[in-house]
PDB file of C-alpha atoms in Angstrom:
ATOM      1  CA  MET M1433      58.407 -30.019  47.273  1.00  0.00           C
ATOM      2  CA  LYS M1434      61.351 -28.506  49.785  1.00  0.00           C
ATOM      3  CA  ILE M1435      59.321 -26.398  52.697  1.00  0.00           C
ATOM      4  CA  ASN M1436      62.566 -24.913  54.211  1.00  0.00           C
ATOM      5  CA  GLN M1437      62.978 -23.084  50.944  1.00  0.00           C
ATOM      6  CA  PHE M1438      60.183 -20.755  51.418  1.00  0.00           C
ATOM      7  CA  LEU M1439      61.045 -20.573  55.310  1.00  0.00           C
ATOM      8  CA  ASP M1440      62.110 -16.399  56.851  1.00  0.00           C
ATOM      9  CA  ALA M1441      63.282 -17.958  59.600  1.00  0.00           C
ATOM     10  CA  THR M1442      62.746 -14.891  61.678  1.00  0.00           C
ATOM     11  CA  TYR M1443      63.552 -13.874  65.065  1.00  0.00           C
ATOM     12  CA  LEU M1444      63.302  -9.621  65.421  1.00  0.00           C
ATOM     13  CA  LYS M1445      62.862  -9.120  68.994  1.00  0.00           C
ATOM     14  CA  THR M1446      65.242  -7.082  71.260  1.00  0.00           C
ATOM     15  CA  ALA M1447      65.838  -8.104  74.681  1.00  0.00           C
ATOM     16  CA  GLU M1448      64.335  -5.434  76.429  1.00  0.00           C
ATOM     17  CA  GLN M1449      60.874  -6.893  74.566  1.00  0.00           C
ATOM     18  CA  ALA M1450      61.751 -10.209  74.705  1.00  0.00           C
ATOM     19  CA  GLY M1451      62.340  -9.597  78.332  1.00  0.00           C
ATOM     20  CA  ILE M1452      66.017 -11.028  78.945  1.00  0.00           C
ATOM     21  CA  THR M1453      69.214  -9.788  78.988  1.00  0.00           C
ATOM     22  CA  GLU M1454      71.631  -8.310  75.509  1.00  0.00           C
ATOM     23  CA  GLU M1455      73.488 -12.173  76.345  1.00  0.00           C
ATOM     24  CA  GLU M1456      70.394 -13.751  76.522  1.00  0.00           C
ATOM     25  CA  ASN M1457      68.750 -12.503  73.105  1.00  0.00           C
ATOM     26  CA  LEU M1458      71.817 -12.616  71.334  1.00  0.00           C
ATOM     27  CA  GLN M1459      72.432 -16.544  72.049  1.00  0.00           C
ATOM     28  CA  ASN M1460      69.084 -16.445  70.709  1.00  0.00           C
ATOM     29  CA  VAL M1461      70.319 -15.662  67.584  1.00  0.00           C
ATOM     30  CA  ILE M1462      72.771 -17.508  67.316  1.00  0.00           C
ATOM     31  CA  SER M1463      70.742 -20.765  68.195  1.00  0.00           C
ATOM     32  CA  LEU M1464      68.488 -19.408  64.985  1.00  0.00           C
ATOM     33  CA  VAL M1465      71.027 -19.646  62.746  1.00  0.00           C
ATOM     34  CA  GLU M1466      72.704 -23.217  63.804  1.00  0.00           C
ATOM     35  CA  GLU M1467      68.980 -24.368  63.342  1.00  0.00           C
ATOM     36  CA  ALA M1468      69.164 -23.022  59.763  1.00  0.00           C
ATOM     37  CA  ILE M1469      72.324 -24.766  58.409  1.00  0.00           C
ATOM     38  CA  LEU M1470      71.146 -27.616  60.127  1.00  0.00           C
ATOM     39  CA  TYR M1471      67.493 -27.178  58.403  1.00  0.00           C
ATOM     40  CA  GLU M1472      68.558 -25.964  55.122  1.00  0.00           C
ATOM     41  CA  TYR M1473      66.095 -22.931  55.212  1.00  0.00           C
ATOM     42  CA  LYS M1474      66.393 -20.160  52.362  1.00  0.00           C
ATOM     43  CA  LEU M1475      67.104 -16.815  54.822  1.00  0.00           C
ATOM     44  CA  ILE M1476      67.168 -15.730  58.593  1.00  0.00           C
ATOM     45  CA  MET M1477      65.111 -12.838  59.219  1.00  0.00           C
ATOM     46  CA  ILE M1478      66.947 -10.910  62.309  1.00  0.00           C
ATOM     47  CA  ARG M1479      68.496  -7.039  63.596  1.00  0.00           C
ATOM     48  CA  ALA M1480      71.284  -6.255  62.049  1.00  0.00           C
ATOM     49  CA  ASN M1481      72.955  -5.725  65.283  1.00  0.00           C
ATOM     50  CA  TYR M1482      72.977  -9.152  65.666  1.00  0.00           C
ATOM     51  CA  ILE M1483      74.253  -9.346  61.077  1.00  0.00           C
ATOM     52  CA  LYS M1484      78.340  -9.942  62.055  1.00  0.00           C
ATOM     53  CA  THR M1485      77.311 -12.703  64.089  1.00  0.00           C
ATOM     54  CA  ALA M1486      75.273 -14.640  62.497  1.00  0.00           C
ATOM     55  CA  ARG M1487      77.992 -13.600  58.741  1.00  0.00           C
ATOM     56  CA  ARG M1488      80.816 -15.543  60.543  1.00  0.00           C
ATOM     57  CA  LEU M1489      78.669 -18.807  62.037  1.00  0.00           C
ATOM     58  CA  LEU M1490      77.700 -19.197  58.348  1.00  0.00           C
ATOM     59  CA  ASN M1491      80.607 -18.728  57.062  1.00  0.00           C
ATOM     60  CA  ASP M1492      82.537 -21.064  58.911  1.00  0.00           C
ATOM     61  CA  ALA M1493      78.902 -23.353  57.872  1.00  0.00           C
ATOM     62  CA  LYS M1494      79.593 -22.404  54.248  1.00  0.00           C
ATOM     63  CA  SER M1495      75.949 -22.353  54.892  1.00  0.00           C
ATOM     64  CA  ASN M1496      74.242 -20.980  51.134  1.00  0.00           C
ATOM     65  CA  VAL M1497      71.756 -19.761  54.303  1.00  0.00           C
ATOM     66  CA  VAL M1498      71.142 -15.980  52.725  1.00  0.00           C
ATOM     67  CA  ILE M1499      70.690 -12.867  55.956  1.00  0.00           C
ATOM     68  CA  GLY M1500      67.860 -10.499  56.383  1.00  0.00           C
ATOM     69  CA  THR M1501      67.164  -8.166  58.354  1.00  0.00           C
ATOM     70  CA  VAL M1502      64.396  -5.363  58.586  1.00  0.00           C
ATOM     71  CA  ILE M1503      64.074  -1.214  58.252  1.00  0.00           C
ATOM     72  CA  ASP M1504      62.364   1.315  59.569  1.00  0.00           C
ATOM     73  CA  PHE M1505      60.756  -1.577  62.201  1.00  0.00           C
ATOM     74  CA  PRO M1506      58.013  -2.490  63.513  1.00  0.00           C
ATOM     75  CA  ALA M1507      56.276   1.255  62.250  1.00  0.00           C
ATOM     76  CA  GLY M1508      57.761   2.900  59.400  1.00  0.00           C
ATOM     77  CA  ASN M1509      56.479   5.867  59.578  1.00  0.00           C
ATOM     78  CA  SER M1510      60.827   7.887  59.983  1.00  0.00           C
ATOM     79  CA  SER M1511      61.972   9.780  56.902  1.00  0.00           C
ATOM     80  CA  LEU M1512      62.883   8.394  54.092  1.00  0.00           C
ATOM     81  CA  GLU M1513      66.087   9.314  54.696  1.00  0.00           C
ATOM     82  CA  ASN M1514      66.572   7.381  57.335  1.00  0.00           C
ATOM     83  CA  LYS M1515      65.114   4.918  56.105  1.00  0.00           C
ATOM     84  CA  ILE M1516      68.020   4.816  53.459  1.00  0.00           C
ATOM     85  CA  SER M1517      70.151   5.488  56.119  1.00  0.00           C
ATOM     86  CA  GLU M1518      69.378   2.493  57.705  1.00  0.00           C
ATOM     87  CA  ALA M1519      69.615   0.385  54.720  1.00  0.00           C
ATOM     88  CA  LYS M1520      72.830   1.772  53.480  1.00  0.00           C
ATOM     89  CA  GLU M1521      73.899   0.717  57.223  1.00  0.00           C
ATOM     90  CA  ALA M1522      72.288  -2.952  57.275  1.00  0.00           C
ATOM     91  CA  ILE M1523      74.109  -3.719  53.400  1.00  0.00           C
ATOM     92  CA  ASN M1524      77.579  -2.466  54.813  1.00  0.00           C
ATOM     93  CA  LEU M1525      77.337  -5.221  57.340  1.00  0.00           C
ATOM     94  CA  THR M1526      76.195  -7.691  54.674  1.00  0.00           C
ATOM     95  CA  ALA M1527      72.173  -8.447  54.660  1.00  0.00           C
ATOM     96  CA  ASP M1528      70.973  -9.969  51.688  1.00  0.00           C
ATOM     97  CA  GLU M1529      67.545  -9.255  51.210  1.00  0.00           C
ATOM     98  CA  LEU M1530      65.999  -6.023  52.927  1.00  0.00           C
ATOM     99  CA  ASP M1531      62.365  -5.820  54.251  1.00  0.00           C
ATOM    100  CA  PHE M1532      61.331  -1.938  54.814  1.00  0.00           C
ATOM    101  CA  VAL M1533      58.088  -1.035  56.567  1.00  0.00           C
ATOM    102  CA  VAL M1534      56.276   1.010  54.698  1.00  0.00           C
ATOM    103  CA  ASP M1535      55.027   4.417  55.785  1.00  0.00           C
ATOM    104  CA  TYR M1536      51.341   2.357  56.011  1.00  0.00           C
ATOM    105  CA  ASP M1537      49.434   5.125  58.171  1.00  0.00           C
ATOM    106  CA  ALA M1538      51.149   7.724  55.459  1.00  0.00           C
ATOM    107  CA  PHE M1539      49.495   5.312  52.814  1.00  0.00           C
ATOM    108  CA  LYS M1540      46.044   6.033  54.912  1.00  0.00           C
ATOM    109  CA  ASN M1541      46.018   9.498  54.938  1.00  0.00           C
ATOM    110  CA  GLY M1542      46.003   9.821  51.335  1.00  0.00           C
ATOM    111  CA  LYS M1543      50.226  10.953  50.933  1.00  0.00           C
ATOM    112  CA  ILE M1544      50.739   8.924  47.331  1.00  0.00           C
ATOM    113  CA  SER M1545      53.244  10.656  46.025  1.00  0.00           C
ATOM    114  CA  SER M1546      55.961   9.973  49.330  1.00  0.00           C
ATOM    115  CA  ILE M1547      55.033   5.956  49.274  1.00  0.00           C
ATOM    116  CA  LYS M1548      56.057   5.980  45.537  1.00  0.00           C
ATOM    117  CA  LYS M1549      58.943   7.536  46.749  1.00  0.00           C
ATOM    118  CA  GLU M1550      59.920   6.002  49.641  1.00  0.00           C
ATOM    119  CA  ILE M1551      58.845   2.918  46.770  1.00  0.00           C
ATOM    120  CA  GLU M1552      61.100   3.866  44.372  1.00  0.00           C
ATOM    121  CA  GLU M1553      64.194   5.176  46.389  1.00  0.00           C
ATOM    122  CA  CYS M1554      64.494   1.810  48.551  1.00  0.00           C
ATOM    123  CA  THR M1555      64.042  -0.165  45.441  1.00  0.00           C
ATOM    124  CA  ALA M1556      66.516   1.793  43.186  1.00  0.00           C
ATOM    125  CA  LEU M1557      69.615   1.283  46.260  1.00  0.00           C
ATOM    126  CA  CYS M1558      68.403  -2.515  47.127  1.00  0.00           C
ATOM    127  CA  LEU M1559      68.667  -2.958  42.948  1.00  0.00           C
ATOM    128  CA  LYS M1560      72.350  -0.803  43.287  1.00  0.00           C
ATOM    129  CA  HIS M1561      73.406  -3.325  45.531  1.00  0.00           C
ATOM    130  CA  ASN M1562      71.785  -6.107  44.887  1.00  0.00           C
ATOM    131  CA  LYS M1563      70.072  -6.822  47.041  1.00  0.00           C
ATOM    132  CA  LYS M1564      66.699  -7.653  47.076  1.00  0.00           C
ATOM    133  CA  ALA M1565      63.733  -5.836  49.062  1.00  0.00           C
ATOM    134  CA  LYS M1566      60.755  -6.780  50.641  1.00  0.00           C
ATOM    135  CA  PHE M1567      57.648  -4.280  51.025  1.00  0.00           C
ATOM    136  CA  ILE M1568      56.440  -4.648  54.756  1.00  0.00           C
ATOM    137  CA  ILE M1569      52.401  -3.383  54.258  1.00  0.00           C
ATOM    138  CA  GLU M1570      51.048  -4.203  57.859  1.00  0.00           C
ATOM    139  CA  VAL M1571      47.108  -5.806  56.525  1.00  0.00           C
ATOM    140  CA  ALA M1572      45.861  -5.804  59.883  1.00  0.00           C
ATOM    141  CA  ALA M1573      45.811  -2.266  59.259  1.00  0.00           C
ATOM    142  CA  LEU M1574      44.476  -2.160  56.227  1.00  0.00           C
ATOM    143  CA  SER M1575      40.850  -2.671  54.828  1.00  0.00           C
ATOM    144  CA  SER M1576      40.791  -4.337  52.013  1.00  0.00           C
ATOM    145  CA  GLU M1577      40.275  -2.442  48.938  1.00  0.00           C
ATOM    146  CA  GLU M1578      43.567  -0.554  50.653  1.00  0.00           C
ATOM    147  CA  ILE M1579      45.621  -3.908  50.519  1.00  0.00           C
ATOM    148  CA  ILE M1580      44.618  -3.403  46.968  1.00  0.00           C
ATOM    149  CA  VAL M1581      45.374  -0.607  46.374  1.00  0.00           C
ATOM    150  CA  ILE M1582      48.972  -0.682  47.743  1.00  0.00           C
ATOM    151  CA  SER M1583      49.918  -3.811  46.048  1.00  0.00           C
ATOM    152  CA  GLN M1584      48.445  -2.426  42.879  1.00  0.00           C
ATOM    153  CA  LEU M1585      50.763   0.891  44.008  1.00  0.00           C
ATOM    154  CA  ILE M1586      54.137  -0.831  44.633  1.00  0.00           C
ATOM    155  CA  LYS M1587      54.093  -3.429  41.582  1.00  0.00           C
ATOM    156  CA  GLU M1588      53.073   0.019  39.139  1.00  0.00           C
ATOM    157  CA  VAL M1589      56.240   1.820  40.846  1.00  0.00           C
ATOM    158  CA  VAL M1590      58.998  -1.605  40.914  1.00  0.00           C
ATOM    159  CA  ILE M1591      57.542  -2.078  37.217  1.00  0.00           C
ATOM    160  CA  GLU M1592      57.585   1.562  36.097  1.00  0.00           C
ATOM    161  CA  LYS M1593      61.376   2.368  37.383  1.00  0.00           C
ATOM    162  CA  PHE M1594      62.653  -1.268  37.073  1.00  0.00           C
ATOM    163  CA  GLY M1595      61.299  -3.026  34.703  1.00  0.00           C
ATOM    164  CA  LEU M1596      59.274  -6.224  34.771  1.00  0.00           C
ATOM    165  CA  GLU M1597      63.259  -8.349  34.691  1.00  0.00           C
ATOM    166  CA  ASN M1598      63.457  -6.506  38.438  1.00  0.00           C
ATOM    167  CA  ALA M1599      60.293  -8.399  39.335  1.00  0.00           C
ATOM    168  CA  LYS M1600      61.766 -11.297  40.690  1.00  0.00           C
ATOM    169  CA  ASN M1601      63.603  -9.161  43.700  1.00  0.00           C
ATOM    170  CA  VAL M1602      61.269  -7.099  44.884  1.00  0.00           C
ATOM    171  CA  PHE M1603      58.568  -8.301  47.362  1.00  0.00           C
ATOM    172  CA  VAL M1604      55.216  -7.058  48.499  1.00  0.00           C
ATOM    173  CA  LYS M1605      55.535  -8.944  52.360  1.00  0.00           C
ATOM    174  CA  SER M1606      52.219  -8.727  54.654  1.00  0.00           C
ATOM    175  CA  SER M1607      52.816  -8.208  58.318  1.00  0.00           C
ATOM    176  CA  THR M1608      55.313  -7.348  61.020  1.00  0.00           C
ATOM    177  CA  GLY M1609      54.015  -9.609  63.337  1.00  0.00           C
ATOM    178  CA  PHE M1610      54.232  -5.979  65.620  1.00  0.00           C
ATOM    179  CA  PHE M1611      50.870  -5.331  65.150  1.00  0.00           C
ATOM    180  CA  LYS M1612      48.064  -4.526  68.149  1.00  0.00           C
ATOM    181  CA  THR M1613      44.958  -4.957  66.744  1.00  0.00           C
ATOM    182  CA  ASP M1614      41.955  -3.194  68.950  1.00  0.00           C
ATOM    183  CA  ASP M1615      39.808  -6.270  69.173  1.00  0.00           C
ATOM    184  CA  ASN M1616      42.380  -8.980  68.920  1.00  0.00           C
ATOM    185  CA  SER M1617      41.788 -10.100  65.389  1.00  0.00           C
ATOM    186  CA  ALA M1618      44.614 -11.223  63.258  1.00  0.00           C
ATOM    187  CA  ASN M1619      47.761  -8.638  62.792  1.00  0.00           C
ATOM    188  CA  GLY M1620      49.351 -10.986  60.213  1.00  0.00           C
ATOM    189  CA  ALA M1621      48.881 -12.965  57.472  1.00  0.00           C
ATOM    190  CA  THR M1622      45.540 -14.605  56.403  1.00  0.00           C
ATOM    191  CA  LEU M1623      44.700 -16.883  53.379  1.00  0.00           C
ATOM    192  CA  GLU M1624      42.264 -13.380  52.804  1.00  0.00           C
ATOM    193  CA  THR M1625      44.719 -10.882  53.131  1.00  0.00           C
ATOM    194  CA  ILE M1626      47.780 -12.783  51.215  1.00  0.00           C
ATOM    195  CA  LYS M1627      44.792 -13.685  47.785  1.00  0.00           C
ATOM    196  CA  LEU M1628      44.154 -10.251  48.135  1.00  0.00           C
ATOM    197  CA  ILE M1629      48.391  -9.379  46.974  1.00  0.00           C
ATOM    198  CA  LEU M1630      48.486 -11.827  44.990  1.00  0.00           C
ATOM    199  CA  GLU M1631      46.038 -10.717  43.205  1.00  0.00           C
ATOM    200  CA  ASN M1632      48.160  -7.293  42.567  1.00  0.00           C
ATOM    201  CA  ALA M1633      51.282  -7.695  43.230  1.00  0.00           C
ATOM    202  CA  LYS M1634      52.236  -9.943  41.297  1.00  0.00           C
ATOM    203  CA  PRO M1635      54.553 -10.916  39.197  1.00  0.00           C
ATOM    204  CA  LEU M1636      56.610  -9.019  42.084  1.00  0.00           C
ATOM    205  CA  LYS M1637      57.097 -12.080  45.063  1.00  0.00           C
ATOM    206  CA  VAL M1638      55.288 -12.106  47.361  1.00  0.00           C
ATOM    207  CA  LYS M1639      55.933 -13.006  51.507  1.00  0.00           C
ATOM    208  CA  ALA M1640      53.324 -14.792  53.908  1.00  0.00           C
ATOM    209  CA  ALA M1641      54.560 -12.931  57.070  1.00  0.00           C
ATOM    210  CA  GLY M1642      53.132 -13.063  60.522  1.00  0.00           C
ATOM    211  CA  GLY M1643      51.221 -15.627  62.164  1.00  0.00           C
ATOM    212  CA  VAL M1644      52.053 -18.424  60.167  1.00  0.00           C
ATOM    213  CA  LYS M1645      52.319 -21.140  62.789  1.00  0.00           C
ATOM    214  CA  ASN M1646      51.970 -25.145  61.358  1.00  0.00           C
ATOM    215  CA  TYR M1647      52.691 -26.948  58.048  1.00  0.00           C
ATOM    216  CA  GLU M1648      48.784 -26.823  57.430  1.00  0.00           C
ATOM    217  CA  MET M1649      48.840 -23.201  57.113  1.00  0.00           C
ATOM    218  CA  ALA M1650      52.662 -23.032  55.434  1.00  0.00           C
ATOM    219  CA  THR M1651      51.372 -25.110  53.328  1.00  0.00           C
ATOM    220  CA  LYS M1652      48.466 -23.413  52.535  1.00  0.00           C
ATOM    221  CA  MET M1653      50.274 -20.679  51.730  1.00  0.00           C
ATOM    222  CA  ILE M1654      53.020 -22.109  49.235  1.00  0.00           C
ATOM    223  CA  ASP M1655      49.565 -23.408  47.392  1.00  0.00           C
ATOM    224  CA  LEU M1656      48.075 -19.995  47.121  1.00  0.00           C
ATOM    225  CA  GLY M1657      51.471 -18.584  45.510  1.00  0.00           C
ATOM    226  CA  VAL M1658      53.505 -17.161  48.220  1.00  0.00           C
ATOM    227  CA  ASP M1659      57.600 -17.246  47.214  1.00  0.00           C
ATOM    228  CA  ARG M1660      58.146 -16.395  51.024  1.00  0.00           C
ATOM    229  CA  ILE M1661      56.857 -17.346  54.394  1.00  0.00           C
ATOM    230  CA  GLY M1662      58.397 -15.226  57.734  1.00  0.00           C
ATOM    231  CA  THR M1663      57.642 -17.025  60.446  1.00  0.00           C
ATOM    232  CA  SER M1664      59.380 -17.756  63.509  1.00  0.00           C
ATOM    233  CA  SER M1665      57.966 -20.751  64.470  1.00  0.00           C
ATOM    234  CA  SER M1666      60.279 -22.887  61.549  1.00  0.00           C
ATOM    235  CA  LYS M1667      60.982 -25.781  63.585  1.00  0.00           C
ATOM    236  CA  GLN M1668      57.370 -26.345  64.197  1.00  0.00           C
ATOM    237  CA  ILE M1669      56.429 -26.426  59.595  1.00  0.00           C
ATOM    238  CA  ILE M1670      59.621 -28.213  59.271  1.00  0.00           C
ATOM    239  CA  ASN M1671      58.012 -31.046  61.965  1.00  0.00           C
ATOM    240  CA  LYS M1672      54.663 -30.328  61.002  1.00  0.00           C
ATOM    241  CA  THR M1673      54.240 -30.208  64.476  1.00  0.00           C
ATOM    242  CA  GLN M1674      51.953 -27.954  66.219  1.00  0.00           C
ATOM    243  CA  ASN M1675      52.417 -23.753  67.315  1.00  0.00           C
ATOM    244  CA  VAL M1676      50.433 -22.930  69.660  1.00  0.00           C
ATOM    245  CA  ASN M1677      52.595 -19.471  70.801  1.00  0.00           C
ATOM    246  CA  GLN M1678      51.635 -15.625  70.402  1.00  0.00           C
ATOM    247  CA  GLY M1679      53.623 -14.125  68.049  1.00  0.00           C
ATOM    248  CA  TYR M1680      55.684 -13.232  65.030  1.00  0.00           C
TER     249      TYR M1680
END
């Protein structure tokens, strides 16, 4: 098993969130790209404003690493029009994969028709441009029953509207890694939540993200059946070392 090809190596902090200058933050992104080229990760997940720099570095290195970015991140509660506009901009910047934060608050409040429309329109846009779509459901904000229902909902919309043949181009993703739980409980992927997604989203792809920080956990996720792992600890996973730092 080439674990590197399961890894979406991630750096999504803004300079303000990281407490550093914009120049320093850009250097962090460049370092991630260089690491991804060296270790041949599947993808780098970065903010859209860094895509041009990353694309240039990848092209110069003739690397097969692809670029992903996040849409309506991390809250997911902007309008559908804003989501689509942001997604179009990311596509214009040459992003290969788009990770949309589903409006999970709207879902929890029973606005199912708006969630269905969101999934349909965002998926349609990605497929039209030969991009992969990932839908982040933020498992830490949901009950087990809600995880089951929203995973089934996404699957049903994709299969009904775009056919079984497009299941390989759409993911259900666990977490942003930025959600704050009230009781400091796990705010990302756990074995239990990933099992629920897998059982209810397949044949869509599944991405475990948030809290996967070491080789042991990564391999457990892969053994369960996930297709990707979103992590800021890719190097630690590749080197089979422990990472005790907190965060995505």
